[in-house]
Amino acid sequence: MSNLDLPTYIDKVKSGYNIGNDSVAAFDLMANKAKYDGLRKSLTSLYTTHYTELLWNGEFDRILPELKLIREMTINSRENKTSEYIFITINFKSNIEFEELFEVMPRLTKKKWLTDYIYVFEQRSEIQYEYSGYHVHMILKRNGKKMFDIRKEFKSTLKHTCDCANPHILNIKNISDSADLKRRVNYITNFKADVNKHAKQYNDINFRQHYNLERFYAPNEHFKEYIVDMNPDQVDEIIDELHSDPSC
């Protein structure tokens, strides 16, 4: 293969395809068809994502009422698997003041079925000292409570601050094993692997300082065993960069 004349080989592939299909234009026609097949698949993927979100948001319920039941059945099927730990993301309404969100959290963590927890407050703005898109990531340990009942209780507590009917807004997932638990604990307590999220995480430092927030909230030391701590020098470098470069 090292002595292969690649250009000659490619020409033979094309001519062989043409001969096999008894047409001098067969290869070019095939390549042209592949281009449009690729475009069709890309468009299908894009429209699938778009309409999936509309369906999950209930936009088609008026003309297809059974979709609501299908969504509920799908959610229950996914969530009722046995798992000791669960991961919850709560996206709050944009018109809610942060102080109200802060006050709602103790009502969630005092649930009798909840045996342990860790949670963090975050926001989504990348503009330094401007804060919006308030949300909470939580990891909860349950005592056997069914996921359906957990969602029902969370909906009741959050009904005025969160669009609970939308699973993208109140998102609940099982944590599969200890490796998954460690990964998710570090996802909410450390800088995320996705560098595109670092700008907003720099602003999270300002956000926590502005509202006098802890890095995370937990009733005991249990989850600390999963956290991979950042080097203090790294934290100082992040804060220095934050205050010296307004484009961060």
mmCIF file of C-alpha atoms in Angstrom, residues 30-231:
data_model
loop_
_atom_site.group_PDB
_atom_site.id
_atom_site.type_symbol
_atom_site.label_atom_id
_atom_site.label_comp_id
_atom_site.label_asym_id
_atom_site.label_seq_id
_atom_site.Cartn_x
_atom_site.Cartn_y
_atom_site.Cartn_z
ATOM 1 C CA MET A 30 -23.847 9.362 -7.627
ATOM 2 C CA ALA A 31 -21.731 12.063 -5.940
ATOM 3 C CA ASN A 32 -24.324 14.722 -6.738
ATOM 4 C CA LYS A 33 -27.079 12.544 -5.250
ATOM 5 C CA ALA A 34 -24.962 12.052 -2.106
ATOM 6 C CA LYS A 35 -24.697 15.836 -1.717
ATOM 7 C CA TYR A 36 -28.458 16.234 -1.736
ATOM 8 C CA ASP A 37 -28.906 13.214 0.532
ATOM 9 C CA GLY A 38 -26.573 14.892 3.017
ATOM 10 C CA LEU A 39 -28.514 18.142 2.780
ATOM 11 C CA ARG A 40 -31.803 16.283 3.255
ATOM 12 C CA LYS A 41 -30.491 14.492 6.351
ATOM 13 C CA SER A 42 -29.172 17.752 7.824
ATOM 14 C CA LEU A 43 -32.482 19.533 7.223
ATOM 15 C CA THR A 44 -34.377 16.578 8.702
ATOM 16 C CA SER A 45 -32.168 16.669 11.803
ATOM 17 C CA LEU A 46 -32.675 20.425 12.225
ATOM 18 C CA TYR A 47 -36.446 20.237 11.800
ATOM 19 C CA THR A 48 -36.583 17.209 14.120
ATOM 20 C CA THR A 49 -34.879 19.206 16.886
ATOM 21 C CA HIS A 50 -37.173 22.187 16.274
ATOM 22 C CA TYR A 51 -40.433 20.225 16.278
ATOM 23 C CA THR A 52 -39.355 18.017 19.189
ATOM 24 C CA GLU A 53 -39.007 21.124 21.356
ATOM 25 C CA LEU A 54 -42.394 22.432 20.203
ATOM 26 C CA LEU A 55 -44.012 19.082 20.995
ATOM 27 C CA TRP A 56 -42.422 18.885 24.468
ATOM 28 C CA ASN A 57 -43.522 22.464 25.163
ATOM 29 C CA GLY A 58 -47.138 21.513 24.418
ATOM 30 C CA GLU A 59 -47.489 23.763 21.349
ATOM 31 C CA PHE A 60 -49.356 21.045 19.395
ATOM 32 C CA ASP A 61 -51.655 19.953 22.222
ATOM 33 C CA ARG A 62 -54.518 22.025 20.818
ATOM 34 C CA ILE A 63 -54.684 19.950 17.628
ATOM 35 C CA LEU A 64 -53.330 16.692 19.107
ATOM 36 C CA PRO A 65 -54.652 16.450 22.709
ATOM 37 C CA GLU A 66 -53.207 12.954 23.194
ATOM 38 C CA LEU A 67 -49.674 14.394 23.133
ATOM 39 C CA LYS A 68 -49.972 15.493 26.769
ATOM 40 C CA LEU A 69 -50.652 11.911 27.868
ATOM 41 C CA ILE A 70 -47.802 10.614 25.688
ATOM 42 C CA ARG A 71 -45.382 13.096 27.292
ATOM 43 C CA GLU A 72 -46.453 12.091 30.793
ATOM 44 C CA MET A 73 -46.113 8.381 29.981
ATOM 45 C CA THR A 74 -42.664 8.949 28.466
ATOM 46 C CA ILE A 75 -41.458 10.951 31.468
ATOM 47 C CA ASN A 76 -42.769 8.378 33.938
ATOM 48 C CA SER A 77 -41.173 5.531 31.994
ATOM 49 C CA ARG A 78 -37.783 7.265 32.064
ATOM 50 C CA GLU A 79 -37.932 8.375 35.657
ATOM 51 C CA ASN A 80 -39.388 5.444 37.559
ATOM 52 C CA LYS A 81 -36.223 3.377 37.281
ATOM 53 C CA THR A 82 -34.625 2.592 40.637
ATOM 54 C CA SER A 83 -31.873 5.043 41.513
ATOM 55 C CA GLU A 84 -30.716 6.229 44.924
ATOM 56 C CA TYR A 85 -29.519 9.619 43.669
ATOM 57 C CA ILE A 86 -31.229 11.985 41.262
ATOM 58 C CA PHE A 87 -30.044 15.094 39.408
ATOM 59 C CA ILE A 88 -32.431 18.040 39.142
ATOM 60 C CA THR A 89 -32.137 21.311 37.248
ATOM 61 C CA ILE A 90 -34.649 24.065 38.013
ATOM 62 C CA ASN A 91 -34.875 26.993 35.583
ATOM 63 C CA PHE A 92 -36.755 29.868 37.177
ATOM 64 C CA LYS A 93 -39.059 32.369 35.489
ATOM 65 C CA SER A 94 -37.274 35.476 34.225
ATOM 66 C CA ASN A 95 -39.576 37.853 36.134
ATOM 67 C CA ILE A 96 -38.763 36.327 39.523
ATOM 68 C CA GLU A 97 -36.355 38.198 41.817
ATOM 69 C CA PHE A 98 -33.367 36.183 42.986
ATOM 70 C CA GLU A 99 -34.219 36.706 46.664
ATOM 71 C CA GLU A 100 -37.480 34.801 46.121
ATOM 72 C CA LEU A 101 -35.590 31.885 44.564
ATOM 73 C CA PHE A 102 -33.175 31.811 47.471
ATOM 74 C CA GLU A 103 -36.061 31.541 49.932
ATOM 75 C CA VAL A 104 -37.772 28.668 48.114
ATOM 76 C CA MET A 105 -34.811 26.284 48.413
ATOM 77 C CA PRO A 106 -35.219 25.405 52.143
ATOM 78 C CA ARG A 107 -38.788 24.324 51.390
ATOM 79 C CA LEU A 108 -37.434 21.839 48.849
ATOM 80 C CA THR A 109 -34.628 20.479 51.000
ATOM 81 C CA LYS A 110 -36.903 19.859 53.994
ATOM 82 C CA LYS A 111 -38.894 17.149 52.170
ATOM 83 C CA LYS A 112 -39.162 14.118 54.458
ATOM 84 C CA TRP A 113 -38.145 11.639 51.745
ATOM 85 C CA LEU A 114 -34.914 13.552 51.059
ATOM 86 C CA THR A 115 -32.008 12.070 53.032
ATOM 87 C CA ASP A 116 -29.094 14.096 51.596
ATOM 88 C CA TYR A 117 -28.495 16.856 49.068
ATOM 89 C CA ILE A 118 -26.102 19.320 47.479
ATOM 90 C CA TYR A 119 -27.145 22.256 45.313
ATOM 91 C CA VAL A 120 -25.717 25.366 43.644
ATOM 92 C CA PHE A 121 -27.138 28.635 42.343
ATOM 93 C CA GLU A 122 -26.067 29.678 38.844
ATOM 94 C CA GLN A 123 -26.957 32.276 36.229
ATOM 95 C CA ARG A 124 -26.402 32.402 32.455
ATOM 96 C CA SER A 125 -25.206 35.897 31.606
ATOM 97 C CA GLU A 126 -21.675 36.216 30.208
ATOM 98 C CA ILE A 127 -21.721 40.014 30.705
ATOM 99 C CA GLN A 128 -19.744 40.787 33.827
ATOM 100 C CA TYR A 129 -21.813 42.085 36.760
ATOM 101 C CA GLU A 130 -25.090 41.523 34.917
ATOM 102 C CA TYR A 131 -27.082 38.503 36.081
ATOM 103 C CA SER A 132 -29.963 36.664 34.403
ATOM 104 C CA GLY A 133 -31.174 33.150 33.684
ATOM 105 C CA TYR A 134 -31.219 32.074 37.320
ATOM 106 C CA HIS A 135 -31.212 28.312 37.827
ATOM 107 C CA VAL A 136 -30.318 25.660 40.380
ATOM 108 C CA HIS A 137 -28.566 22.318 39.977
ATOM 109 C CA MET A 138 -29.362 19.798 42.713
ATOM 110 C CA ILE A 139 -28.249 16.292 43.550
ATOM 111 C CA LEU A 140 -30.633 14.563 45.935
ATOM 112 C CA LYS A 141 -30.551 11.267 47.766
ATOM 113 C CA ARG A 142 -34.018 9.773 48.199
ATOM 114 C CA ASN A 143 -35.320 7.121 50.550
ATOM 115 C CA GLY A 144 -37.227 5.127 47.928
ATOM 116 C CA LYS A 145 -39.725 7.843 47.026
ATOM 117 C CA LYS A 146 -41.094 7.301 43.511
ATOM 118 C CA MET A 147 -39.975 9.752 40.865
ATOM 119 C CA PHE A 148 -43.581 10.527 39.933
ATOM 120 C CA ASP A 149 -44.284 11.631 43.513
ATOM 121 C CA ILE A 150 -41.045 13.632 43.690
ATOM 122 C CA ARG A 151 -41.967 15.552 40.557
ATOM 123 C CA LYS A 152 -45.472 16.130 41.930
ATOM 124 C CA GLU A 153 -44.115 17.593 45.172
ATOM 125 C CA PHE A 154 -41.581 19.772 43.365
ATOM 126 C CA LYS A 155 -44.297 21.081 41.041
ATOM 127 C CA SER A 156 -46.408 22.034 44.040
ATOM 128 C CA THR A 157 -43.555 23.908 45.719
ATOM 129 C CA LEU A 158 -42.285 25.604 42.554
ATOM 130 C CA LYS A 159 -45.574 26.352 40.771
ATOM 131 C CA HIS A 160 -45.225 30.134 41.186
ATOM 132 C CA THR A 161 -41.538 30.385 40.289
ATOM 133 C CA CYS A 162 -41.040 27.781 37.543
ATOM 134 C CA ASP A 163 -42.840 26.478 34.432
ATOM 135 C CA CYS A 164 -42.990 22.995 35.955
ATOM 136 C CA ALA A 165 -44.956 21.384 33.096
ATOM 137 C CA ASN A 166 -41.971 21.754 30.757
ATOM 138 C CA PRO A 167 -39.424 18.940 31.358
ATOM 139 C CA HIS A 168 -36.670 21.165 29.967
ATOM 140 C CA ILE A 169 -37.425 23.730 32.700
ATOM 141 C CA LEU A 170 -37.870 21.314 35.606
ATOM 142 C CA ASN A 171 -35.533 18.525 34.541
ATOM 143 C CA ILE A 172 -35.168 15.378 36.667
ATOM 144 C CA LYS A 173 -32.763 12.541 35.844
ATOM 145 C CA ASN A 174 -31.573 9.383 37.525
ATOM 146 C CA ILE A 175 -27.900 9.112 38.480
ATOM 147 C CA SER A 176 -26.846 5.678 37.320
ATOM 148 C CA ASP A 177 -23.809 4.803 39.473
ATOM 149 C CA SER A 178 -20.991 6.198 41.640
ATOM 150 C CA ALA A 179 -18.974 7.341 38.606
ATOM 151 C CA ASP A 180 -21.993 9.242 37.309
ATOM 152 C CA LEU A 181 -22.516 10.724 40.784
ATOM 153 C CA LYS A 182 -18.901 11.950 40.952
ATOM 154 C CA ARG A 183 -19.137 13.425 37.456
ATOM 155 C CA ARG A 184 -22.320 15.336 38.284
ATOM 156 C CA VAL A 185 -21.057 16.575 41.656
ATOM 157 C CA ASN A 186 -18.022 18.045 39.906
ATOM 158 C CA TYR A 187 -20.175 19.389 37.088
ATOM 159 C CA ILE A 188 -22.053 21.617 39.538
ATOM 160 C CA THR A 189 -19.165 22.514 41.877
ATOM 161 C CA ASN A 190 -16.218 23.008 39.502
ATOM 162 C CA PHE A 191 -15.457 24.654 36.183
ATOM 163 C CA LYS A 192 -17.204 22.752 33.406
ATOM 164 C CA ALA A 193 -15.293 20.864 30.712
ATOM 165 C CA ASP A 194 -17.066 22.890 28.005
ATOM 166 C CA VAL A 195 -14.847 25.972 27.633
ATOM 167 C CA ASN A 196 -17.746 27.817 25.990
ATOM 168 C CA LYS A 197 -19.376 27.923 29.438
ATOM 169 C CA HIS A 198 -16.361 29.417 31.207
ATOM 170 C CA ALA A 199 -17.275 33.054 30.465
ATOM 171 C CA LYS A 200 -20.588 32.684 32.248
ATOM 172 C CA GLN A 201 -18.861 30.767 35.051
ATOM 173 C CA TYR A 202 -16.450 33.663 35.542
ATOM 174 C CA ASN A 203 -19.546 35.811 35.999
ATOM 175 C CA ASP A 204 -20.924 33.234 38.441
ATOM 176 C CA ILE A 205 -18.069 34.219 40.772
ATOM 177 C CA ASN A 206 -19.332 37.828 40.700
ATOM 178 C CA PHE A 207 -22.896 36.562 41.053
ATOM 179 C CA ARG A 208 -22.106 34.622 44.227
ATOM 180 C CA GLN A 209 -20.171 37.537 45.684
ATOM 181 C CA HIS A 210 -23.011 39.964 44.868
ATOM 182 C CA TYR A 211 -25.638 37.845 46.658
ATOM 183 C CA ASN A 212 -23.251 36.533 49.317
ATOM 184 C CA LEU A 213 -23.740 32.927 48.182
ATOM 185 C CA GLU A 214 -21.754 29.826 49.035
ATOM 186 C CA ARG A 215 -19.987 27.834 46.319
ATOM 187 C CA PHE A 216 -22.488 25.086 47.115
ATOM 188 C CA TYR A 217 -24.992 24.172 49.817
ATOM 189 C CA ALA A 218 -24.989 20.814 51.608
ATOM 190 C CA PRO A 219 -26.005 19.747 55.137
ATOM 191 C CA ASN A 220 -22.858 17.677 55.731
ATOM 192 C CA GLU A 221 -19.452 16.682 54.330
ATOM 193 C CA HIS A 222 -20.655 13.624 52.396
ATOM 194 C CA PHE A 223 -20.411 15.022 48.849
ATOM 195 C CA LYS A 224 -16.967 16.533 49.432
ATOM 196 C CA GLU A 225 -15.396 13.121 48.917
ATOM 197 C CA TYR A 226 -16.465 13.327 45.259
ATOM 198 C CA ILE A 227 -15.205 16.859 44.590
ATOM 199 C CA VAL A 228 -11.916 17.291 42.770
ATOM 200 C CA ASP A 229 -10.713 20.566 44.297
ATOM 201 C CA MET A 230 -9.101 23.175 42.117
ATOM 202 C CA ASN A 231 -5.614 24.350 43.000
#
